[in-house]
Amino acid sequence: EAKAAGRNCLRFFDPEMQSVVTAHAQLEEELRQALDLEEFRLFYQPQVDDAGRLTGAEALVRWQHPQRGLVGPLEFIPLSEQTAIILPLGRWVLEAACKQLVAWAGVAGTAHLTVAVNVSARQFRERDFVAQVKAVLDKTGAKPQRLKLELTESILLDDVEDVITKMTQLRAHGVGFSLDDFGTGYSSLSYLRRLPLDQLKIDRSFVRDVLTNPHDAAIVRTIVGLGKNLDMKVIAEGVETEVQWRFLQELGCHAYQGYFFGRPVPISEFGRASDQRYAAGAA
Ligand code: C2E
Ligand code: MG
Ligand code: MG
Ligand code: MG
């Protein structure tokens, strides 16, 4: 599946066969075509609350390549961010996710669901980013209150005043913000305090060994405490087992995402995957 396709992809771009620069240029061109040919797909991974009830999903992009099969985002997002491809790709992702919100809004029992969309620093840095998001919300008719944007700590390398201004404007419009992969970056606590965030998303590297590594448990506890003090909810990503989930609950997390509750799947499989562990229905 995605992993295998990813490996093929790397072999395809063997730097010994052609220069890295050429390979990148080639991939960039292919990504441009992929946008035109509508080869990108959004997969959805469930997010649940303390009671295990479905509250929404994170939208995760994949590339349905005609030869190489399903290609995971780690194979093309980094390069997309180095080029300008991430800009049209990011707009496509946002629009597709908002359309899904509208579809959910029209069905009893799913109207409360939120969607989380990853936004790269380069996208967020666009001067008209706020207007872009509002335009997509207007065009699709999605409720801003159902949209959550996931930023990473790398945005803090940018002009922090500009970041705060944009976040504040979108938040006034109803859009929520989550800080993704939290704990792996270089957040200065003084900056963090100033960001109008709704949620901190604990990176899965701290979740993986949380049961056996007391340092990881201490980090989770610290992030929960930080969230409490800054008035932010805390979501744990990468929850793979029930015991991990129980322990994270005990540590004070508020929301959860991971293979235990469901893998990222196409929307046609969302909510009816046979291995789903979350309860359906409104929270
Ligand atoms: P992320 O935003 O931190 O997304 C979570 C990643 O962890 C996803 O990988 C997901 O499949 C994986 N994951 C979720 N639960 C588990 C678990 O229980 N165990 C393990 N081992 N892994 C789990 P994925 O889909 O390969 O995405 C990788 C990264 O690519 C994302 O990390 C995000 O940074 C980026 N990405 C994905 N879609 C987009 C997009 O539309 N735009 C941008 N800018 N970045 C994206
Ligand atoms: Mg994310
Ligand atoms: Mg994450
Ligand atoms: Mg992560």
GROMACS .gro file of C-alpha atoms and ligand atoms in nm:
model
  332
    1GLU     CA    1   0.000   0.000   0.000
    2ALA     CA    2   0.117   0.354   0.071
    3LYS     CA    3   0.452   0.252   0.219
    4ALA     CA    4   0.534   0.015  -0.064
    5ALA     CA    5   0.435   0.275  -0.319
    6GLY     CA    6   0.660   0.520  -0.139
    7ARG     CA    7   0.959   0.293  -0.170
    8ASN     CA    8   0.895   0.246  -0.539
    9CYS     CA    9   0.877   0.618  -0.568
   10LEU     CA   10   1.220   0.659  -0.408
   11ARG     CA   11   1.370   0.396  -0.635
   12PHE     CA   12   1.218   0.570  -0.929
   13PHE     CA   13   1.401   0.885  -0.826
   14ASP     CA   14   1.737   0.713  -0.768
   15PRO     CA   15   1.989   0.999  -0.745
   16GLU     CA   16   2.257   0.771  -0.890
   17MET     CA   17   2.065   0.752  -1.212
   18GLN     CA   18   2.007   1.119  -1.252
   19SER     CA   19   2.101   1.423  -1.054
   20VAL     CA   20   1.883   1.503  -0.756
   21VAL     CA   21   1.802   1.836  -0.916
   22THR     CA   22   1.674   1.669  -1.231
   23ALA     CA   23   1.474   1.420  -1.030
   24HIS     CA   24   1.318   1.703  -0.833
   25ALA     CA   25   1.236   1.896  -1.145
   26GLN     CA   26   1.075   1.585  -1.286
   27LEU     CA   27   0.871   1.522  -0.972
   28GLU     CA   28   0.766   1.886  -0.967
   29GLU     CA   29   0.641   1.859  -1.323
   30GLU     CA   30   0.459   1.536  -1.239
   31LEU     CA   31   0.293   1.699  -0.938
   32ARG     CA   32   0.171   1.984  -1.159
   33GLN     CA   33   0.021   1.735  -1.399
   34ALA     CA   34  -0.126   1.536  -1.112
   35LEU     CA   35  -0.317   1.847  -1.005
   36ASP     CA   36  -0.450   1.897  -1.357
   37LEU     CA   37  -0.539   1.529  -1.387
   38GLU     CA   38  -0.704   1.530  -1.042
   39GLU     CA   39  -0.492   1.245  -0.911
   40PHE     CA   40  -0.488   1.364  -0.550
   41ARG     CA   41  -0.720   1.204  -0.297
   42LEU     CA   42  -0.812   1.290   0.059
   43PHE     CA   43  -0.816   1.016   0.318
   44TYR     CA   44  -0.990   1.071   0.650
   45GLN     CA   45  -0.875   0.951   0.990
   46PRO     CA   46  -1.118   0.957   1.285
   47GLN     CA   47  -1.072   1.181   1.587
   48VAL     CA   48  -1.258   1.089   1.906
   49ASP     CA   49  -1.333   1.239   2.246
   50ASP     CA   50  -1.276   1.095   2.595
   51ALA     CA   51  -1.583   0.874   2.561
   52GLY     CA   52  -1.459   0.737   2.231
   53ARG     CA   53  -1.723   0.924   2.034
   54LEU     CA   54  -1.640   1.037   1.684
   55THR     CA   55  -1.594   1.413   1.671
   56GLY     CA   56  -1.439   1.453   1.329
   57ALA     CA   57  -1.148   1.359   1.108
   58GLU     CA   58  -0.810   1.471   0.991
   59ALA     CA   59  -0.787   1.500   0.614
   60LEU     CA   60  -0.464   1.348   0.482
   61VAL     CA   61  -0.364   1.379   0.120
   62ARG     CA   62  -0.251   1.091  -0.105
   63TRP     CA   63  -0.146   1.076  -0.467
   64GLN     CA   64  -0.322   0.811  -0.671
   65HIS     CA   65  -0.048   0.759  -0.925
   66PRO     CA   66  -0.149   0.569  -1.241
   67GLN     CA   67   0.167   0.354  -1.235
   68ARG     CA   68   0.301   0.371  -0.884
   69GLY     CA   69  -0.027   0.332  -0.701
   70LEU     CA   70  -0.109   0.518  -0.383
   71VAL     CA   71   0.176   0.750  -0.285
   72GLY     CA   72   0.189   0.884   0.072
   73PRO     CA   73   0.236   1.254   0.153
   74LEU     CA   74   0.586   1.211   0.293
   75GLU     CA   75   0.696   1.128  -0.063
   76PHE     CA   76   0.574   1.454  -0.214
   77ILE     CA   77   0.477   1.713   0.049
   78PRO     CA   78   0.836   1.809   0.141
   79LEU     CA   79   0.925   1.876  -0.222
   80SER     CA   80   0.591   2.047  -0.279
   81GLU     CA   81   0.687   2.280   0.004
   82GLN     CA   82   1.024   2.358  -0.155
   83THR     CA   83   0.855   2.446  -0.480
   84ALA     CA   84   0.536   2.645  -0.511
   85ILE     CA   85   0.324   2.334  -0.577
   86ILE     CA   86   0.210   2.330  -0.216
   87LEU     CA   87   0.008   2.646  -0.287
   88PRO     CA   88  -0.238   2.506  -0.544
   89LEU     CA   89  -0.221   2.162  -0.377
   90GLY     CA   90  -0.302   2.315  -0.040
   91ARG     CA   91  -0.595   2.506  -0.188
   92TRP     CA   92  -0.723   2.185  -0.345
   93VAL     CA   93  -0.699   2.003  -0.010
   94LEU     CA   94  -0.881   2.282   0.171
   95GLU     CA   95  -1.161   2.293  -0.083
   96ALA     CA   96  -1.205   1.914  -0.090
   97ALA     CA   97  -1.218   1.904   0.291
   98CYS     CA   98  -1.473   2.187   0.302
   99LYS     CA   99  -1.690   2.005   0.047
  100GLN     CA  100  -1.681   1.704   0.278
  101LEU     CA  101  -1.797   1.923   0.566
  102VAL     CA  102  -2.093   2.032   0.358
  103ALA     CA  103  -2.175   1.670   0.275
  104TRP     CA  104  -2.166   1.581   0.645
  105ALA     CA  105  -2.372   1.885   0.736
  106GLY     CA  106  -2.655   1.753   0.520
  107VAL     CA  107  -2.681   1.415   0.692
  108ALA     CA  108  -2.838   1.353   1.031
  109GLY     CA  109  -2.581   1.226   1.280
  110THR     CA  110  -2.278   1.372   1.101
  111ALA     CA  111  -2.356   1.744   1.107
  112HIS     CA  112  -2.140   1.794   1.419
  113LEU     CA  113  -1.823   1.648   1.264
  114THR     CA  114  -1.518   1.867   1.218
  115VAL     CA  115  -1.239   1.835   0.968
  116ALA     CA  116  -0.874   1.911   1.039
  117VAL     CA  117  -0.663   2.029   0.746
  118ASN     CA  118  -0.283   2.045   0.746
  119VAL     CA  119  -0.149   2.380   0.636
  120SER     CA  120   0.218   2.412   0.552
  121ALA     CA  121   0.414   2.716   0.667
  122ARG     CA  122   0.464   2.823   0.308
  123GLN     CA  123   0.090   2.827   0.248
  124PHE     CA  124   0.019   3.015   0.567
  125ARG     CA  125   0.285   3.269   0.475
  126GLU     CA  126   0.090   3.376   0.164
  127ARG     CA  127  -0.014   3.735   0.199
  128ASP     CA  128  -0.376   3.658   0.115
  129PHE     CA  129  -0.404   3.333   0.311
  130VAL     CA  130  -0.691   3.462   0.526
  131ALA     CA  131  -0.885   3.573   0.219
  132GLN     CA  132  -0.817   3.238   0.050
  133VAL     CA  133  -0.965   3.043   0.339
  134LYS     CA  134  -1.268   3.269   0.362
  135ALA     CA  135  -1.322   3.239  -0.013
  136VAL     CA  136  -1.320   2.858   0.004
  137LEU     CA  137  -1.563   2.863   0.297
  138ASP     CA  138  -1.791   3.100   0.105
  139LYS     CA  139  -1.771   2.906  -0.218
  140THR     CA  140  -1.842   2.568  -0.058
  141GLY     CA  141  -2.082   2.687   0.211
  142ALA     CA  142  -1.888   2.501   0.484
  143LYS     CA  143  -1.926   2.628   0.841
  144PRO     CA  144  -1.601   2.786   0.964
  145GLN     CA  145  -1.675   2.643   1.311
  146ARG     CA  146  -1.630   2.291   1.168
  147LEU     CA  147  -1.290   2.366   1.015
  148LYS     CA  148  -0.968   2.320   1.208
  149LEU     CA  149  -0.635   2.420   1.060
  150GLU     CA  150  -0.327   2.226   1.173
  151LEU     CA  151  -0.009   2.432   1.181
  152THR     CA  152   0.335   2.314   1.284
  153GLU     CA  153   0.584   2.492   1.504
  154SER     CA  154   0.783   2.583   1.192
  155ILE     CA  155   0.546   2.878   1.139
  156LEU     CA  156   0.713   3.032   1.442
  157LEU     CA  157   1.023   3.086   1.230
  158ASP     CA  158   0.815   3.340   1.042
  159ASP     CA  159   0.714   3.688   1.141
  160VAL     CA  160   0.526   3.606   1.462
  161GLU     CA  161   0.320   3.925   1.453
  162ASP     CA  162   0.197   3.834   1.106
  163VAL     CA  163   0.116   3.479   1.220
  164ILE     CA  164  -0.085   3.610   1.516
  165THR     CA  165  -0.271   3.861   1.298
  166LYS     CA  166  -0.376   3.595   1.046
  167MET     CA  167  -0.477   3.346   1.315
  168THR     CA  168  -0.677   3.610   1.499
  169GLN     CA  169  -0.863   3.709   1.183
  170LEU     CA  170  -0.953   3.351   1.094
  171ARG     CA  171  -1.050   3.273   1.449
  172ALA     CA  172  -1.281   3.574   1.458
  173HIS     CA  173  -1.440   3.414   1.153
  174GLY     CA  174  -1.490   3.090   1.350
  175VAL     CA  175  -1.200   2.876   1.225
  176GLY     CA  176  -1.007   2.671   1.485
  177PHE     CA  177  -0.632   2.610   1.512
  178SER     CA  178  -0.433   2.312   1.629
  179LEU     CA  179  -0.054   2.297   1.670
  180ASP     CA  180   0.054   1.971   1.505
  181ASP     CA  181   0.345   1.746   1.605
  182PHE     CA  182   0.373   1.945   1.925
  183GLY     CA  183   0.685   1.882   2.127
  184THR     CA  184   0.912   1.804   1.835
  185GLY     CA  185   0.977   2.162   1.728
  186TYR     CA  186   1.135   2.463   1.877
  187SER     CA  187   0.842   2.645   2.026
  188SER     CA  188   0.952   2.915   2.254
  189LEU     CA  189   0.698   2.913   2.534
  190SER     CA  190   0.670   3.290   2.519
  191TYR     CA  191   0.558   3.269   2.155
  192LEU     CA  192   0.329   2.976   2.222
  193ARG     CA  193   0.147   3.177   2.486
  194ARG     CA  194   0.071   3.448   2.231
  195LEU     CA  195  -0.070   3.219   1.963
  196PRO     CA  196  -0.452   3.201   1.958
  197LEU     CA  197  -0.462   2.819   1.944
  198ASP     CA  198  -0.755   2.596   2.034
  199GLN     CA  199  -0.557   2.276   2.056
  200LEU     CA  200  -0.212   2.125   2.102
  201LYS     CA  201  -0.156   1.799   1.917
  202ILE     CA  202   0.096   1.580   2.096
  203ASP     CA  203   0.334   1.424   1.849
  204ARG     CA  204   0.305   1.050   1.817
  205SER     CA  205   0.672   0.999   1.907
  206PHE     CA  206   0.569   1.072   2.269
  207VAL     CA  207   0.265   0.847   2.249
  208ARG     CA  208   0.440   0.542   2.108
  209ASP     CA  209   0.624   0.442   2.427
  210VAL     CA  210   0.412   0.633   2.676
  211LEU     CA  211   0.332   0.315   2.870
  212THR     CA  212   0.691   0.208   2.917
  213ASN     CA  213   0.892   0.527   2.907
  214PRO     CA  214   0.834   0.748   3.212
  215HIS     CA  215   0.998   1.043   3.034
  216ASP     CA  216   0.737   1.029   2.758
  217ALA     CA  217   0.460   1.009   3.016
  218ALA     CA  218   0.611   1.311   3.191
  219ILE     CA  219   0.619   1.502   2.862
  220VAL     CA  220   0.254   1.421   2.794
  221ARG     CA  221   0.163   1.531   3.146
  222THR     CA  222   0.356   1.855   3.096
  223ILE     CA  223   0.185   1.930   2.765
  224VAL     CA  224  -0.154   1.866   2.927
  225GLY     CA  225  -0.063   2.108   3.206
  226LEU     CA  226   0.055   2.364   2.954
  227GLY     CA  227  -0.271   2.327   2.764
  228LYS     CA  228  -0.468   2.379   3.082
  229ASN     CA  229  -0.278   2.696   3.166
  230LEU     CA  230  -0.305   2.834   2.815
  231ASP     CA  231  -0.670   2.734   2.779
  232MET     CA  232  -0.606   2.489   2.497
  233LYS     CA  233  -0.737   2.135   2.448
  234VAL     CA  234  -0.487   1.854   2.404
  235ILE     CA  235  -0.519   1.581   2.141
  236ALA     CA  236  -0.290   1.278   2.125
  237GLU     CA  237  -0.200   1.138   1.782
  238GLY     CA  238  -0.071   0.790   1.705
  239VAL     CA  239  -0.286   0.604   1.959
  240GLU     CA  240  -0.252   0.242   1.854
  241THR     CA  241  -0.381   0.041   2.149
  242GLU     CA  242  -0.658   0.058   2.405
  243VAL     CA  243  -0.413   0.066   2.698
  244GLN     CA  244  -0.239   0.364   2.544
  245TRP     CA  245  -0.575   0.536   2.511
  246ARG     CA  246  -0.670   0.465   2.875
  247PHE     CA  247  -0.336   0.589   2.998
  248LEU     CA  248  -0.355   0.907   2.788
  249GLN     CA  249  -0.702   0.968   2.935
  250GLU     CA  250  -0.555   0.931   3.283
  251LEU     CA  251  -0.282   1.178   3.191
  252GLY     CA  252  -0.553   1.430   3.107
  253CYS     CA  253  -0.574   1.439   2.726
  254HIS     CA  254  -0.907   1.548   2.575
  255ALA     CA  255  -0.909   1.396   2.228
  256TYR     CA  256  -0.746   1.108   2.043
  257GLN     CA  257  -0.647   0.994   1.697
  258GLY     CA  258  -0.465   0.683   1.583
  259TYR     CA  259  -0.484   0.339   1.429
  260PHE     CA  260  -0.670   0.208   1.735
  261PHE     CA  261  -0.970   0.419   1.633
  262GLY     CA  262  -0.914   0.384   1.262
  263ARG     CA  263  -0.660   0.432   0.988
  264PRO     CA  264  -0.689   0.706   0.729
  265VAL     CA  265  -0.939   0.579   0.470
  266PRO     CA  266  -1.120   0.710   0.163
  267ILE     CA  267  -1.445   0.879   0.256
  268SER     CA  268  -1.643   0.587   0.115
  269GLU     CA  269  -1.496   0.370   0.392
  270PHE     CA  270  -1.506   0.630   0.666
  271GLY     CA  271  -1.738   0.545   0.953
  272ARG     CA  272  -1.790   0.188   0.843
  273ALA     CA  273  -1.441   0.044   0.857
  274SER     CA  274  -1.476  -0.299   1.017
  275ASP     CA  275  -1.198  -0.225   1.266
  276GLN     CA  276  -1.340   0.105   1.385
  277ARG     CA  277  -1.333   0.139   1.762
  278TYR     CA  278  -1.524   0.461   1.806
  279ALA     CA  279  -1.891   0.507   1.879
  280ALA     CA  280  -2.102   0.662   1.606
  281GLY     CA  281  -2.352   0.937   1.678
  282ALA     CA  282  -2.348   1.293   1.795
  283ALA     CA  283  -2.140   1.397   2.095
  284C2E     P1  284   0.051   1.454   1.046
  284C2E     O1  285  -0.030   1.574   1.014
  284C2E     O2  286   0.120   1.451   1.177
  284C2E     O3  287  -0.048   1.332   1.025
  284C2E     C1  288  -0.044   1.216   1.102
  284C2E     C2  289   0.031   1.105   1.032
  284C2E     O4  290   0.043   0.996   1.124
  284C2E     C3  291  -0.042   1.049   0.911
  284C2E     O5  292   0.055   1.005   0.817
  284C2E     C4  293  -0.115   0.930   0.970
  284C2E     O6  294  -0.146   0.830   0.874
  284C2E     C5  295  -0.015   0.880   1.069
  284C2E     N1  296  -0.079   0.807   1.178
  284C2E     C6  297  -0.201   0.830   1.230
  284C2E     N2  298  -0.228   0.747   1.332
  284C2E     C7  299  -0.120   0.668   1.346
  284C2E     C8  300  -0.087   0.560   1.436
  284C2E     O7  301  -0.165   0.520   1.522
  284C2E     N3  302   0.036   0.503   1.421
  284C2E     C9  303   0.125   0.544   1.325
  284C2E     N4  304   0.242   0.482   1.319
  284C2E     N5  305   0.097   0.645   1.240
  284C2E    C10  306  -0.024   0.707   1.250
  284C2E     P2  307   0.046   1.044   0.664
  284C2E     O8  308  -0.095   1.040   0.617
  284C2E     O9  309   0.149   0.963   0.594
  284C2E    O10  310   0.088   1.197   0.665
  284C2E    C11  311   0.219   1.234   0.698
  284C2E    C12  312   0.233   1.382   0.708
  284C2E    O11  313   0.216   1.445   0.581
  284C2E    C13  314   0.128   1.449   0.797
  284C2E    O12  315   0.164   1.432   0.932
  284C2E    C14  316   0.136   1.592   0.750
  284C2E    O13  317   0.245   1.657   0.809
  284C2E    C15  318   0.165   1.575   0.603
  284C2E     N6  319   0.041   1.594   0.528
  284C2E    C16  320  -0.057   1.505   0.501
  284C2E     N7  321  -0.156   1.561   0.429
  284C2E    C17  322  -0.119   1.692   0.411
  284C2E    C18  323  -0.179   1.805   0.344
  284C2E    O14  324  -0.289   1.798   0.290
  284C2E     N8  325  -0.109   1.922   0.348
  284C2E    C19  326   0.012   1.934   0.410
  284C2E     N9  327   0.074   2.053   0.408
  284C2E    N10  328   0.069   1.831   0.473
  284C2E    C20  329   0.006   1.711   0.473
  285MG      MG  330  -0.169   1.683   1.098
  286MG      MG  331   0.051   1.532   1.353
  287MG      MG  332   0.319   1.377   1.357
   0.00000   0.00000   0.00000
